[in-house]
Short mmCIF file of C-alpha atoms and ligand atoms in Angstrom, two decimals:
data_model
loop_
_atom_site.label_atom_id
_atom_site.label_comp_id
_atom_site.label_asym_id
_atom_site.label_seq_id
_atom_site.Cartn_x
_atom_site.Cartn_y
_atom_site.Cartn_z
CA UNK A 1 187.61 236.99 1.75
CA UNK A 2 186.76 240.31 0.09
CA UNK A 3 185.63 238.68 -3.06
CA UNK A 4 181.63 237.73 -1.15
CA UNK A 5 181.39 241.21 0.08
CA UNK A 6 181.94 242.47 -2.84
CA UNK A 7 179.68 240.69 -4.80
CA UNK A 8 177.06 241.46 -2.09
CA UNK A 9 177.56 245.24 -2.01
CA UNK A 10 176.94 245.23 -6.13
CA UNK A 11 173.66 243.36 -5.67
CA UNK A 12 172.20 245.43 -2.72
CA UNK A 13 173.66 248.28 -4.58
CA UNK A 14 170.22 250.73 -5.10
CA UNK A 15 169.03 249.94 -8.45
CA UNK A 16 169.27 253.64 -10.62
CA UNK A 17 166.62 256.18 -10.03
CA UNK A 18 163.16 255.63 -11.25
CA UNK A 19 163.69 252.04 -11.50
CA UNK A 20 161.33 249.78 -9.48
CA UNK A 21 162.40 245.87 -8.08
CA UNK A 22 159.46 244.94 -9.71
CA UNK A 23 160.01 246.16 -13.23
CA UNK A 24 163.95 245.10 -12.71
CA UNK A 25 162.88 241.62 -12.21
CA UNK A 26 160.79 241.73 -15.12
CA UNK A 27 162.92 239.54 -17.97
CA UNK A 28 161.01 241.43 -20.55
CA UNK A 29 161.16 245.32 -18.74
CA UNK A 30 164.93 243.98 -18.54
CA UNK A 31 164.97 242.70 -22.60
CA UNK A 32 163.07 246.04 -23.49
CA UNK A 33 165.13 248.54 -21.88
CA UNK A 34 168.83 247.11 -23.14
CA UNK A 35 171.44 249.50 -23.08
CA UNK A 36 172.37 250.56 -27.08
CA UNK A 37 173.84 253.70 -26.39
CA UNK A 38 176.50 255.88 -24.76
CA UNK A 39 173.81 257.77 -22.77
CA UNK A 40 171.88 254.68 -21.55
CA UNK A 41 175.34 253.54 -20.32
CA UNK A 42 176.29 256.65 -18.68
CA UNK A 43 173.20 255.70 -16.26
CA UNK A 44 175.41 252.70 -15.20
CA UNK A 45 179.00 253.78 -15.19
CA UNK A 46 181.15 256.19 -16.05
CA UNK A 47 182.56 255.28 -19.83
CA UNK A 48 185.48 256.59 -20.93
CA UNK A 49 186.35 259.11 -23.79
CA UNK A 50 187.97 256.02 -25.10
CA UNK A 51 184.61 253.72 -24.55
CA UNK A 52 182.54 256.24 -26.12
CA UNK A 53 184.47 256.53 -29.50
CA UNK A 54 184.64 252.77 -29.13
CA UNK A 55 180.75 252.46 -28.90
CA UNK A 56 180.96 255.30 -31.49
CA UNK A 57 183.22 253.33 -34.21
CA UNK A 58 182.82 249.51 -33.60
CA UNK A 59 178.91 249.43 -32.95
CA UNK A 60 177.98 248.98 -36.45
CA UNK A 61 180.54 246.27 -36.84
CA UNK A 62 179.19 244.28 -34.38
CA UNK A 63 176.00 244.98 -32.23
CA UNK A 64 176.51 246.98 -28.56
CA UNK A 65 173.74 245.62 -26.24
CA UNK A 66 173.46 245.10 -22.59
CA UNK A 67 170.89 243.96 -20.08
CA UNK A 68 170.24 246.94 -17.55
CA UNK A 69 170.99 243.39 -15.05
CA UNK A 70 174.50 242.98 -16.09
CA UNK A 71 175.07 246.75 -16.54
CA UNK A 72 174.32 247.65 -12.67
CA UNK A 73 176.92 244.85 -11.84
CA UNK A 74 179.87 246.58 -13.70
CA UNK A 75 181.86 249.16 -11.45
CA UNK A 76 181.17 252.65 -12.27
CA UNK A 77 184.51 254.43 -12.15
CA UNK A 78 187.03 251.23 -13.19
CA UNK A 79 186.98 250.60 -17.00
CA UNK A 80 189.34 247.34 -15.91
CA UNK A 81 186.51 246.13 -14.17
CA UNK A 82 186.21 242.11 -15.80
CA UNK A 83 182.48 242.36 -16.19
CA UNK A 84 182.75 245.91 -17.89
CA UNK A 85 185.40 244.81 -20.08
CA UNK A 86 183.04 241.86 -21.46
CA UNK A 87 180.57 243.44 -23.16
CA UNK A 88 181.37 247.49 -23.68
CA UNK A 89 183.08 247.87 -26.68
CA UNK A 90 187.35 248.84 -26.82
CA UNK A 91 189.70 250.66 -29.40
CA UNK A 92 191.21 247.35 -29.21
CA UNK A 93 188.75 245.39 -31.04
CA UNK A 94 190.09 246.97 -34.73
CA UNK A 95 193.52 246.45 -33.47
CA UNK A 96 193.63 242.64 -34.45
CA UNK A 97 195.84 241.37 -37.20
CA UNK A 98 195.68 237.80 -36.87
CA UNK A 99 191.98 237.34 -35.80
CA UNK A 100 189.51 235.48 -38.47
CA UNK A 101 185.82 235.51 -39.02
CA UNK A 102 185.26 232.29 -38.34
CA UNK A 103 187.78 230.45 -37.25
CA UNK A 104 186.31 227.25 -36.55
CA UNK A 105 185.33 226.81 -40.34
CA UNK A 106 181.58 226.15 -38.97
CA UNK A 107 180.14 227.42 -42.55
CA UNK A 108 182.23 224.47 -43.92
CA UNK A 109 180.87 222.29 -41.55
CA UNK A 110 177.32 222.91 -42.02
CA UNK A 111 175.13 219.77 -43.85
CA UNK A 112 172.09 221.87 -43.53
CA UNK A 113 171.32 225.74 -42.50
CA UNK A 114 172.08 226.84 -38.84
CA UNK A 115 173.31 223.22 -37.92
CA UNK A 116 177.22 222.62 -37.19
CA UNK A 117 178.60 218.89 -36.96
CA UNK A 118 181.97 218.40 -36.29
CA UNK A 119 181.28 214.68 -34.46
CA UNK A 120 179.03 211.97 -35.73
CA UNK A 121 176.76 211.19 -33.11
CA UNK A 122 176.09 215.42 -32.09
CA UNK A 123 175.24 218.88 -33.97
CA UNK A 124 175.19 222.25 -32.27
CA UNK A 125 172.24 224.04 -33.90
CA UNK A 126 172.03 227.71 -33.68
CA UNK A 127 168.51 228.23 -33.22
CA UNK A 128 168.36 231.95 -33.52
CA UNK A 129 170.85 234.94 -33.67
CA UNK A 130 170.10 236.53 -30.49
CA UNK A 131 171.15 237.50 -27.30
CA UNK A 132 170.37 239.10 -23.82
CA UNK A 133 173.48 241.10 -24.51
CA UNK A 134 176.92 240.44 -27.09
CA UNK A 135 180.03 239.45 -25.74
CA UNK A 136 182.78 240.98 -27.16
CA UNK A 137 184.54 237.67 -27.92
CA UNK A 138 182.06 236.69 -29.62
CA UNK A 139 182.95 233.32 -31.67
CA UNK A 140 179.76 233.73 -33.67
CA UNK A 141 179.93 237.59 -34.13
CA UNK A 142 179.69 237.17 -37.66
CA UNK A 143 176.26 235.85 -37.67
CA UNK A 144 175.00 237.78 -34.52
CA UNK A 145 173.89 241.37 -34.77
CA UNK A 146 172.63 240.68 -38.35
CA UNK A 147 169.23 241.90 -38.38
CA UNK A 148 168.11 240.76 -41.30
CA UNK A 149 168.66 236.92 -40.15
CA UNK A 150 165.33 236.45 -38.45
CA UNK A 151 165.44 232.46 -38.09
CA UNK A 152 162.14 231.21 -39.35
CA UNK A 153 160.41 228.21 -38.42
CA UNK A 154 160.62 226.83 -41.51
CA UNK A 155 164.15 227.08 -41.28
CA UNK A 156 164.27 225.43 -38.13
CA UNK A 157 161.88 222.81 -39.79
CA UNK A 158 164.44 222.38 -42.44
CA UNK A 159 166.88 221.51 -39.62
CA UNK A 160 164.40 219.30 -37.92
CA UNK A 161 163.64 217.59 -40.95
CA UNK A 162 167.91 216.82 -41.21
CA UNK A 163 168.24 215.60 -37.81
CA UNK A 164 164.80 213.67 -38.34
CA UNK A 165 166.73 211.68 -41.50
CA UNK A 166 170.59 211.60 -39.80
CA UNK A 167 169.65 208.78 -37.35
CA UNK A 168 173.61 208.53 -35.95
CA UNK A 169 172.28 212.23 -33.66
CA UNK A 170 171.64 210.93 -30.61
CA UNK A 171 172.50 214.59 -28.28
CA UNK A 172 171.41 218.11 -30.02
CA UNK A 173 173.19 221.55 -28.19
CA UNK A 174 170.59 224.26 -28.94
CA UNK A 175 172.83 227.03 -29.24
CA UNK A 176 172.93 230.67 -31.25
CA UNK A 177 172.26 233.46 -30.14
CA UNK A 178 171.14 231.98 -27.11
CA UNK A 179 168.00 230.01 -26.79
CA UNK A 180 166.50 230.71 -23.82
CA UNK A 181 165.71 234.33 -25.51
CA UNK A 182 162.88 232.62 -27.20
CA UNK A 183 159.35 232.63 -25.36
CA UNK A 184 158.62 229.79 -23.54
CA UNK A 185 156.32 228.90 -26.48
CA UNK A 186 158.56 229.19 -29.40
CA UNK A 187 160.98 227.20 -27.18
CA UNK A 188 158.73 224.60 -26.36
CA UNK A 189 157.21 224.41 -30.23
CA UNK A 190 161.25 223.31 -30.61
CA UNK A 191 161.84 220.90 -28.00
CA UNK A 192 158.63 219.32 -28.92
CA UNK A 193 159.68 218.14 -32.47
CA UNK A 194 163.20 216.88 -30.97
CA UNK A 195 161.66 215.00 -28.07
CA UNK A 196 159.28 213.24 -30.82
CA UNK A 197 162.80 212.03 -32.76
CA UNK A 198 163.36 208.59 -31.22
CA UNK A 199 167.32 208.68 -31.82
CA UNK A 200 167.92 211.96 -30.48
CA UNK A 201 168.24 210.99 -26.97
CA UNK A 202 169.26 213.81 -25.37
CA UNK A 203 169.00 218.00 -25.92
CA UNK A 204 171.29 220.35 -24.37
CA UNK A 205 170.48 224.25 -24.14
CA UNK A 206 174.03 226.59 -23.92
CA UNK A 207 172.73 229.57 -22.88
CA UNK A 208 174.32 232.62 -21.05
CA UNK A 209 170.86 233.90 -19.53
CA UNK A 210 171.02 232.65 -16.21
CA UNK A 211 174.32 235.11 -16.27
CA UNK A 212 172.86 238.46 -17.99
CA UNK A 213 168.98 238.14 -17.46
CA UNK A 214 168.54 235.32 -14.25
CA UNK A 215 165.01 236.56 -14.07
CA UNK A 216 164.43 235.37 -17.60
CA UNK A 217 164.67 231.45 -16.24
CA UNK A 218 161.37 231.50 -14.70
CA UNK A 219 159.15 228.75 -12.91
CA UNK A 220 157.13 228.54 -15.59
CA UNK A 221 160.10 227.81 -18.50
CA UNK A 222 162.27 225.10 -15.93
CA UNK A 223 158.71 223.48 -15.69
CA UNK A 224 158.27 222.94 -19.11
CA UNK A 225 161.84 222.39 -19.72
CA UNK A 226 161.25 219.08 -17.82
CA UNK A 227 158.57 217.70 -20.09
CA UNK A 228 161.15 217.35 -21.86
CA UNK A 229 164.18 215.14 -20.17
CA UNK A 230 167.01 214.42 -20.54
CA UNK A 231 167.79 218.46 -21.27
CA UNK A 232 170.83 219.40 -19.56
CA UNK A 233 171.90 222.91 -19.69
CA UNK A 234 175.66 224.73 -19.67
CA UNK A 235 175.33 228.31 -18.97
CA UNK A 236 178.49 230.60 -19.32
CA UNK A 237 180.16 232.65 -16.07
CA UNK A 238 183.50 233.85 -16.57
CA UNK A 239 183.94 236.05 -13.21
CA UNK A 240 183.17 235.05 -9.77
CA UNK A 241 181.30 238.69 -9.47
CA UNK A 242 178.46 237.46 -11.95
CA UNK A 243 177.42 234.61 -8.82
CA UNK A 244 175.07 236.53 -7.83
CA UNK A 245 172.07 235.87 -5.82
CA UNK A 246 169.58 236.36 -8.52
CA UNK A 247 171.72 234.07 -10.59
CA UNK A 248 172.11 231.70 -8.02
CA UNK A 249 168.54 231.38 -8.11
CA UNK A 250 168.33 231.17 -11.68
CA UNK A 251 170.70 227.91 -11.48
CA UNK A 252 168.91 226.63 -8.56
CA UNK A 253 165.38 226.66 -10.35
CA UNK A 254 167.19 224.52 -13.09
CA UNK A 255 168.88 222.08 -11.42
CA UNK A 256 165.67 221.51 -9.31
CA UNK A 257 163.56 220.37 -12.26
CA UNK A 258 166.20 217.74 -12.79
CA UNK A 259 168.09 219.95 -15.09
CA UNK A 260 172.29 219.14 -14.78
CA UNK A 261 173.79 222.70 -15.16
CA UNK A 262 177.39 223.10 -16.25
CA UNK A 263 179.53 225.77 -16.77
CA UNK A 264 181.34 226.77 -20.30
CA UNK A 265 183.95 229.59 -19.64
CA UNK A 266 186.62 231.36 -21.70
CA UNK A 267 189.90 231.84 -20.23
CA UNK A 268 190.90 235.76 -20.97
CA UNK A 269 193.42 238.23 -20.13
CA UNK A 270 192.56 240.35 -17.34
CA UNK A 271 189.49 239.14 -17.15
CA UNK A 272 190.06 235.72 -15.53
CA UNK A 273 193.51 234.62 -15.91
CA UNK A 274 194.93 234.65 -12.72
CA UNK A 275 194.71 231.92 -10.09
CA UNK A 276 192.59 233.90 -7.47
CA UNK A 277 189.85 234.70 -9.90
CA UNK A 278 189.71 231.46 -11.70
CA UNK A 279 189.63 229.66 -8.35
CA UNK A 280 187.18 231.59 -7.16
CA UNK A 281 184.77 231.24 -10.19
CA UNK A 282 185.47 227.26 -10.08
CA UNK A 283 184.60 227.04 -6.41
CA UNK A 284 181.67 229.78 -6.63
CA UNK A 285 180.05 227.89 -9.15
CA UNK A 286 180.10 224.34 -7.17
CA UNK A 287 178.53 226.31 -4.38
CA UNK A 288 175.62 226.81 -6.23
CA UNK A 289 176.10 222.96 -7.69
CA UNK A 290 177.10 224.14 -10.87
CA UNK A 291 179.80 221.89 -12.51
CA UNK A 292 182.60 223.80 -14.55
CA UNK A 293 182.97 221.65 -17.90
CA UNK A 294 184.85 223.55 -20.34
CA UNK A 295 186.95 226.49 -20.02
CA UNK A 296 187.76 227.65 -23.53
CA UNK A 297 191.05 228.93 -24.78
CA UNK A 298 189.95 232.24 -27.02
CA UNK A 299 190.11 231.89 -30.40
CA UNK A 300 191.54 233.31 -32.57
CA UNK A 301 189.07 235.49 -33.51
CA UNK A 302 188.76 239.00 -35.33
CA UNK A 303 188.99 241.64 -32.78
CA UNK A 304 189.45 240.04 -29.99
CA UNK A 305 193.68 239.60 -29.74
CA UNK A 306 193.49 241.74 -26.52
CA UNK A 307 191.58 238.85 -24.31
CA UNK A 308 194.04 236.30 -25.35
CA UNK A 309 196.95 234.71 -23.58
CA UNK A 310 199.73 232.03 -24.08
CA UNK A 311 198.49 228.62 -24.15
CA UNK A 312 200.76 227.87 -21.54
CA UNK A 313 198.67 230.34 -18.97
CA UNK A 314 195.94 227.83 -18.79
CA UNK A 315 198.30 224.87 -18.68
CA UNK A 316 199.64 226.45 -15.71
CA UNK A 317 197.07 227.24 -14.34
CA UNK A 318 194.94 224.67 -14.06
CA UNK A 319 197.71 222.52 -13.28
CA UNK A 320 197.88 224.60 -10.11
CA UNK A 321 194.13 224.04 -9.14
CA UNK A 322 194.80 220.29 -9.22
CA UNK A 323 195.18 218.67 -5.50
CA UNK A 324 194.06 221.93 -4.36
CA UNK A 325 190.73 222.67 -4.96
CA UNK A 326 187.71 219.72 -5.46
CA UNK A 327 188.30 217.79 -8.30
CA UNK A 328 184.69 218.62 -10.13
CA UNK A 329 185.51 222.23 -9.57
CA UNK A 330 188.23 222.14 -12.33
CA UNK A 331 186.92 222.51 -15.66
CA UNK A 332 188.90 220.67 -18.66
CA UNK A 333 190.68 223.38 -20.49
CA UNK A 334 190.11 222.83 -24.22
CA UNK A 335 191.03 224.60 -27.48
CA UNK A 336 187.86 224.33 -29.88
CA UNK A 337 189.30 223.82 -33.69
CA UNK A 338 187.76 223.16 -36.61
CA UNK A 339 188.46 219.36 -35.87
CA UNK A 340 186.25 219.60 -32.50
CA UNK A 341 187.54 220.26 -28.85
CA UNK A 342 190.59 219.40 -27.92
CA UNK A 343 191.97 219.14 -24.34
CA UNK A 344 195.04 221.11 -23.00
CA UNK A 345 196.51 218.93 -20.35
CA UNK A 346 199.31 219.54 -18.32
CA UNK A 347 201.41 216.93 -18.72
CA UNK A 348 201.56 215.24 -15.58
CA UNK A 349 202.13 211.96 -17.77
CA UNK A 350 206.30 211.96 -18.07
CA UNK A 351 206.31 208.91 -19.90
CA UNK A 352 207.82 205.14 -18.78
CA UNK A 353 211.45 203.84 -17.89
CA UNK A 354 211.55 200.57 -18.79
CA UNK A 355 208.70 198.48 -16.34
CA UNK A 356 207.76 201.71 -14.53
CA UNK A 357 205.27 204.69 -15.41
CA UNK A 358 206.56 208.11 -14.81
CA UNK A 359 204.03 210.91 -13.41
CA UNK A 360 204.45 214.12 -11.50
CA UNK A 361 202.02 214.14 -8.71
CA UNK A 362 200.12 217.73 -7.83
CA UNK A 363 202.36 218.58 -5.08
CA UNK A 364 205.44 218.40 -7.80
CA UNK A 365 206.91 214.46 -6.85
CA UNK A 366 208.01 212.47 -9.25
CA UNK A 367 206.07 209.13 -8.50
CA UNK A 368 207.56 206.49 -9.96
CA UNK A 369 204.51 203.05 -10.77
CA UNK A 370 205.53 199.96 -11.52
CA UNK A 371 203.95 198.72 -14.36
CA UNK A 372 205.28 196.19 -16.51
CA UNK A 373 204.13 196.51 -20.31
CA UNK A 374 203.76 192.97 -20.96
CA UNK A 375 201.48 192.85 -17.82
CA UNK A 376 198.01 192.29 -18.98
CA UNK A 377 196.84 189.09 -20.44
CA UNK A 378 200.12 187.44 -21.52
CA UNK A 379 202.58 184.48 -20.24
C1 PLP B 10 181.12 221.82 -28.42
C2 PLP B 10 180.39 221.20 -29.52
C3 PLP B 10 179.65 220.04 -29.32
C4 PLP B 10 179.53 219.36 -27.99
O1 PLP B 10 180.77 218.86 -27.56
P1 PLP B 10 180.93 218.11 -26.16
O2 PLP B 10 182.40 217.89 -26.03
O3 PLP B 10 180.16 216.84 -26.26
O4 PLP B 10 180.37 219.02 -25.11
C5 PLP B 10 179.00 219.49 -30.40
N1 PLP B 10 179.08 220.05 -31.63
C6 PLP B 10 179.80 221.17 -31.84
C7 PLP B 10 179.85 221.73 -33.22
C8 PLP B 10 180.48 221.78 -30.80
O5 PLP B 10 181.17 222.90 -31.02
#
């Protein structure tokens, strides 16, 4: 299989001139040397006329940052290259019609600053508005990239205070931004007042760090991650090429202080929507014992039309993975709404004729299961 090799060659790949391992593995040489501009990038790759005026016009729209990390994993000469087309801007962005600002209505579903409930019994609370780097498909780009929104700890006490009062939260999802681009101080300050809540019985980090800055999740921050347990954490790999050794590690470090890692990704055209790739990512990621959980149908969301696909793509696809891959590599394919998550199943479930259930099996048979509905607990 090419897909390893290549992988391998981008890692061992010399890192650019001038740059020392030692430095490179530094997560705060990596955090204070992002990429902002066109000539920073042009160290990396090669970008376009059409990149440039991209970085040129959508920039102040919505923030253009990337970790010299995930740069030096991008291919130099192809701008189709799936981990390029992530995170350096594209004309396409202010080509979107249909896309909305916030298309889950989360401002609508907010019963207290930076915390979003759609369920009763969990919140997803955006700690912060910062990240390693910005996604272009961004669901919270309109709150990321705004400066001005420093998150304050007495805003996050204001938060605290909520969940401390809202006894029905048992499991919090620290969110943002990302959280694990706090110091392991400020983080811990945080997980210190939700441990200390007696109905919150569980925290979850999403965080995309082990993916753009491995280096970040140190030793030191999976050690006193676990004072805290249960914390699970779902990190975010859309492209077998980001399995990288260094994030390998990064993953490996987690799940060893007891931490379940899962995997959020977002299904998106060219980028992951073909049965190779997506196979590959599912099984790459149990290899290093991560678990794919979600794999998110984009939204629709402003400026991002050009990543999405038909429904149907995912339907079909992950119907295909079934029976032919491990069952925990599949991820369930959800569409997030305003209403919460809801799954995309193929419909292997053809209904009943008469006593008998109807099903298609993986391999395309029609299994036919007795099943009488007067069966249980009657007569
Ligand atoms: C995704 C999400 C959760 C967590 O949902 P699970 O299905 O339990 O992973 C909780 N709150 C909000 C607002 C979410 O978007």
């Amino acid at each position: 299989m090419t897909r390893e090799s290549d992988a391998h060659q981008l890692e061992t790949r010399d890192l650019p001139d001038g740059i020392d391992r030692e430095d490179w593995e530094n997560p705060t040489w990596q955090l204070r040397n992002r990429i902002r501009t066109v000539d920073e990038l042009a160290r990396y790759i090669d970008p376009t006329p059409e990149e440039v005026a991209a970085i040129e016009d959508l920039s102040r729209r919505f923030r253009f940052v990337i970790t010299p990390y995930y740069a030096h994993l991008m291919s130099r000469e192809d701008p189709s290259c799936p981990l390029r087309r992530q995170v350096v801007p594209s004309l396409e962005e202010a080509q979107d019609e249909a896309g909305l600002a916030d298309p889950l209505d989360e401002v609508l579903h907010s019963p207290v600053k930076n915390v979003i409930r759609v369920y009763p019994d969990r919140i997803a609370f955006c700690v912060n508005n910062e990240c390693a780097l910005y996604c272009r498909y961004c669901l919270r780009k309109r709150m990321v990239g705004d400066v001005d929104w420093s998150m304050q700890k007495k805003e996050l006490q204001t938060a605290l205070d909520w969940i401390a009062v809202t006894p029905e939260i048992r499991d919090v999802l620290l969110t943002g931004g990302d959280p694990l681009v706090y110091s392991d101080g400020r983080l811990e300050w945080l997980l210190e007042r939700l441990h200390a809540i007696p109905h919150v019985e569980l925290i979850r980090l999403g965080t995309r760090l082990p993916v753009t800055l491995p280096y970040r999740v140190t030793q030191e921050l999976c050690d006193m991650l676990s004072r805290y347990h249960p914390i699970w954490v779902n990190t975010h790999f859309n492209h077998p090429r980001e399995i990288t050794s260094a994030a390998a590690q990064a993953c490996d470090r987690l799940l060893r202080a007891g931490i379940p890692v899962g995997n959020q990704s977002v299904l998106m055209r060219g980028i992951n929507d073909d049965l190779e790739t997506m196979r590959a990512l599912c099984e790459g990621l149990v290899r290093i014992r991560v678990r794919p959980y979600y794999c998110y149908q984009a939204q629709l969301l402003e400026g991002t039309s050009h990543f999405r696909v038909p429904i149907e793509r995912g339907l079909e696809l992950f119907r295909a993975l079934r029976g032919r891959t491990s069952g925990f590599a599949i991820p369930q394919f959800v569409l997030d709404t305003p209403h919460g998550k809801v799954p995309l199943d193929y419909p292997f479930w053809r209904g009943r004729e008469g006593q008998d259930a109807l099903m298609e099996t993986w391999d395309g048979h029609i299994w036919r299961e007795p099943n009488p509905l007067d069966s249980a607990g009657e007569g």
